[in-house]
């Protein structure tokens, strides 16, 4: 990936998806460079659940592949990196990226629009950001439960706000499809789909303690919080992901005598 810094970033390909393999701080710096260069940039985060969706939903896969940068999110992708011999640099998820992103935006005098989640949640997350990052400009907030007929008005509001960065919190795969379809009409330089992020920062849903996050167990915490909604995603989904990984690994082992592999690794 070439950024405004002129440097080439490390990329890996896992589960058939090309990923930008950066540490969290470097991801923030890359966004800062994209903003400075006014380089339109669509960003997605992919974890094991997203990889599962991409494996069965061609339209979502196309939306992901069409993004400028896809960051590597979560323990499942870390395991995939190890198994495939392409180590993942960091767990770059939207929730961990949000505080340093807001600090950078405040320092650079750039503005943020928060779109998505239930009524009042984006505004509460914006309050959190302004309390923790003095000087951060909030261009606007809006919930994610508007009718399709209101899309034009929502886009007009974002455009009028002149936001530099747009966060879209509709959950996957809807947010990626929405960004792909409407990014050009928002006027933002950077847009990213960030799932349930606003719910955490608005304190609607508690986040896993740091030790669980560091141990790669955030999914266990989320499962305990919302077992009815999430058991299929995590219990079934993790097994499906690991089974696909094992199949891919076995296929590669069989192909190991071949000079061509489905994996690529273009380094920095
Ligand atoms: N959401 C939304 N509009 C919708 C459906 C969902 O704004 O029509 C929001 C929902 O309120 C939540 C987020 O999208 O804040 C998705 O959260 P989820 O936990 O599914 O995402 P994850 O972080 O797991 O990707």
mmCIF file of N, CA, C and O in Angstrom, residues 17 31 39 52 61 73 109 123 127-128 153-154 165 171 183 189 208 224 238:
data_model
loop_
_atom_site.group_PDB
_atom_site.id
_atom_site.type_symbol
_atom_site.label_atom_id
_atom_site.label_comp_id
_atom_site.label_asym_id
_atom_site.label_seq_id
_atom_site.Cartn_x
_atom_site.Cartn_y
_atom_site.Cartn_z
ATOM 1 N N UNK A 17 -8.102 -12.682 1.585
ATOM 2 C CA UNK A 17 -8.329 -11.232 1.618
ATOM 3 C C UNK A 17 -7.006 -10.512 1.865
ATOM 4 O O UNK A 17 -6.230 -10.897 2.747
ATOM 5 N N UNK A 31 -3.511 7.038 8.504
ATOM 6 C CA UNK A 31 -4.743 7.827 8.321
ATOM 7 C C UNK A 31 -4.407 9.323 8.307
ATOM 8 O O UNK A 31 -4.933 10.085 7.491
ATOM 9 N N UNK A 39 -6.332 12.092 0.357
ATOM 10 C CA UNK A 39 -6.408 10.853 -0.419
ATOM 11 C C UNK A 39 -7.651 10.082 0.029
ATOM 12 O O UNK A 39 -7.700 9.584 1.161
ATOM 13 N N UNK A 52 -15.718 -15.091 7.938
ATOM 14 C CA UNK A 52 -16.776 -16.089 7.704
ATOM 15 C C UNK A 52 -17.871 -15.515 6.811
ATOM 16 O O UNK A 52 -18.374 -16.192 5.916
ATOM 17 N N UNK A 61 -17.732 -9.731 0.301
ATOM 18 C CA UNK A 61 -16.321 -9.930 -0.080
ATOM 19 C C UNK A 61 -15.895 -8.844 -1.064
ATOM 20 O O UNK A 61 -14.817 -8.264 -0.942
ATOM 21 N N UNK A 73 -8.007 -7.636 12.522
ATOM 22 C CA UNK A 73 -8.700 -7.448 13.801
ATOM 23 C C UNK A 73 -8.868 -8.797 14.512
ATOM 24 O O UNK A 73 -9.491 -9.712 13.966
ATOM 25 N N UNK A 109 -6.464 19.285 14.051
ATOM 26 C CA UNK A 109 -7.578 20.194 13.784
ATOM 27 C C UNK A 109 -8.578 19.624 12.781
ATOM 28 O O UNK A 109 -9.232 20.384 12.059
ATOM 29 N N UNK A 123 -24.019 10.280 19.691
ATOM 30 C CA UNK A 123 -23.781 11.558 20.385
ATOM 31 C C UNK A 123 -23.057 11.326 21.709
ATOM 32 O O UNK A 123 -22.151 12.090 22.077
ATOM 33 N N UNK A 127 -19.425 12.669 22.859
ATOM 34 C CA UNK A 127 -19.149 13.337 24.148
ATOM 35 C C UNK A 127 -17.910 12.747 24.792
ATOM 36 O O UNK A 127 -17.046 13.468 25.300
ATOM 37 N N UNK A 128 -17.856 11.409 24.790
ATOM 38 C CA UNK A 128 -16.682 10.731 25.357
ATOM 39 C C UNK A 128 -15.410 11.238 24.664
ATOM 40 O O UNK A 128 -14.414 11.571 25.308
ATOM 41 N N UNK A 153 -30.970 12.711 2.666
ATOM 42 C CA UNK A 153 -30.864 13.761 3.695
ATOM 43 C C UNK A 153 -29.671 13.497 4.615
ATOM 44 O O UNK A 153 -28.959 14.433 5.010
ATOM 45 N N UNK A 154 -29.440 12.233 4.947
ATOM 46 C CA UNK A 154 -28.292 11.882 5.797
ATOM 47 C C UNK A 154 -26.996 12.261 5.077
ATOM 48 O O UNK A 154 -26.095 12.885 5.670
ATOM 49 N N UNK A 165 -13.316 12.817 8.628
ATOM 50 C CA UNK A 165 -13.387 11.369 8.842
ATOM 51 C C UNK A 165 -14.825 10.993 9.198
ATOM 52 O O UNK A 165 -15.466 11.649 10.021
ATOM 53 N N UNK A 171 -22.675 -2.231 11.700
ATOM 54 C CA UNK A 171 -22.358 -3.660 11.749
ATOM 55 C C UNK A 171 -22.077 -4.187 10.338
ATOM 56 O O UNK A 171 -22.510 -3.608 9.331
ATOM 57 N N UNK A 183 -19.773 6.585 -0.269
ATOM 58 C CA UNK A 183 -18.580 7.329 0.176
ATOM 59 C C UNK A 183 -18.380 8.624 -0.612
ATOM 60 O O UNK A 183 -18.176 9.697 -0.040
ATOM 61 N N UNK A 189 -12.855 12.503 3.620
ATOM 62 C CA UNK A 189 -11.629 11.954 3.014
ATOM 63 C C UNK A 189 -11.447 10.500 3.413
ATOM 64 O O UNK A 189 -11.003 9.674 2.614
ATOM 65 N N UNK A 208 -14.620 -5.629 27.458
ATOM 66 C CA UNK A 208 -13.851 -6.612 28.235
ATOM 67 C C UNK A 208 -12.705 -5.922 28.967
ATOM 68 O O UNK A 208 -12.128 -4.961 28.458
ATOM 69 N N UNK A 224 -20.546 -13.669 26.819
ATOM 70 C CA UNK A 224 -21.195 -13.710 28.136
ATOM 71 C C UNK A 224 -22.225 -12.570 28.242
ATOM 72 O O UNK A 224 -23.299 -12.736 28.811
ATOM 73 N N UNK A 238 -16.348 -19.480 15.209
ATOM 74 C CA UNK A 238 -14.924 -19.732 15.427
ATOM 75 C C UNK A 238 -14.522 -21.101 14.903
ATOM 76 O O UNK A 238 -13.451 -21.268 14.320
#
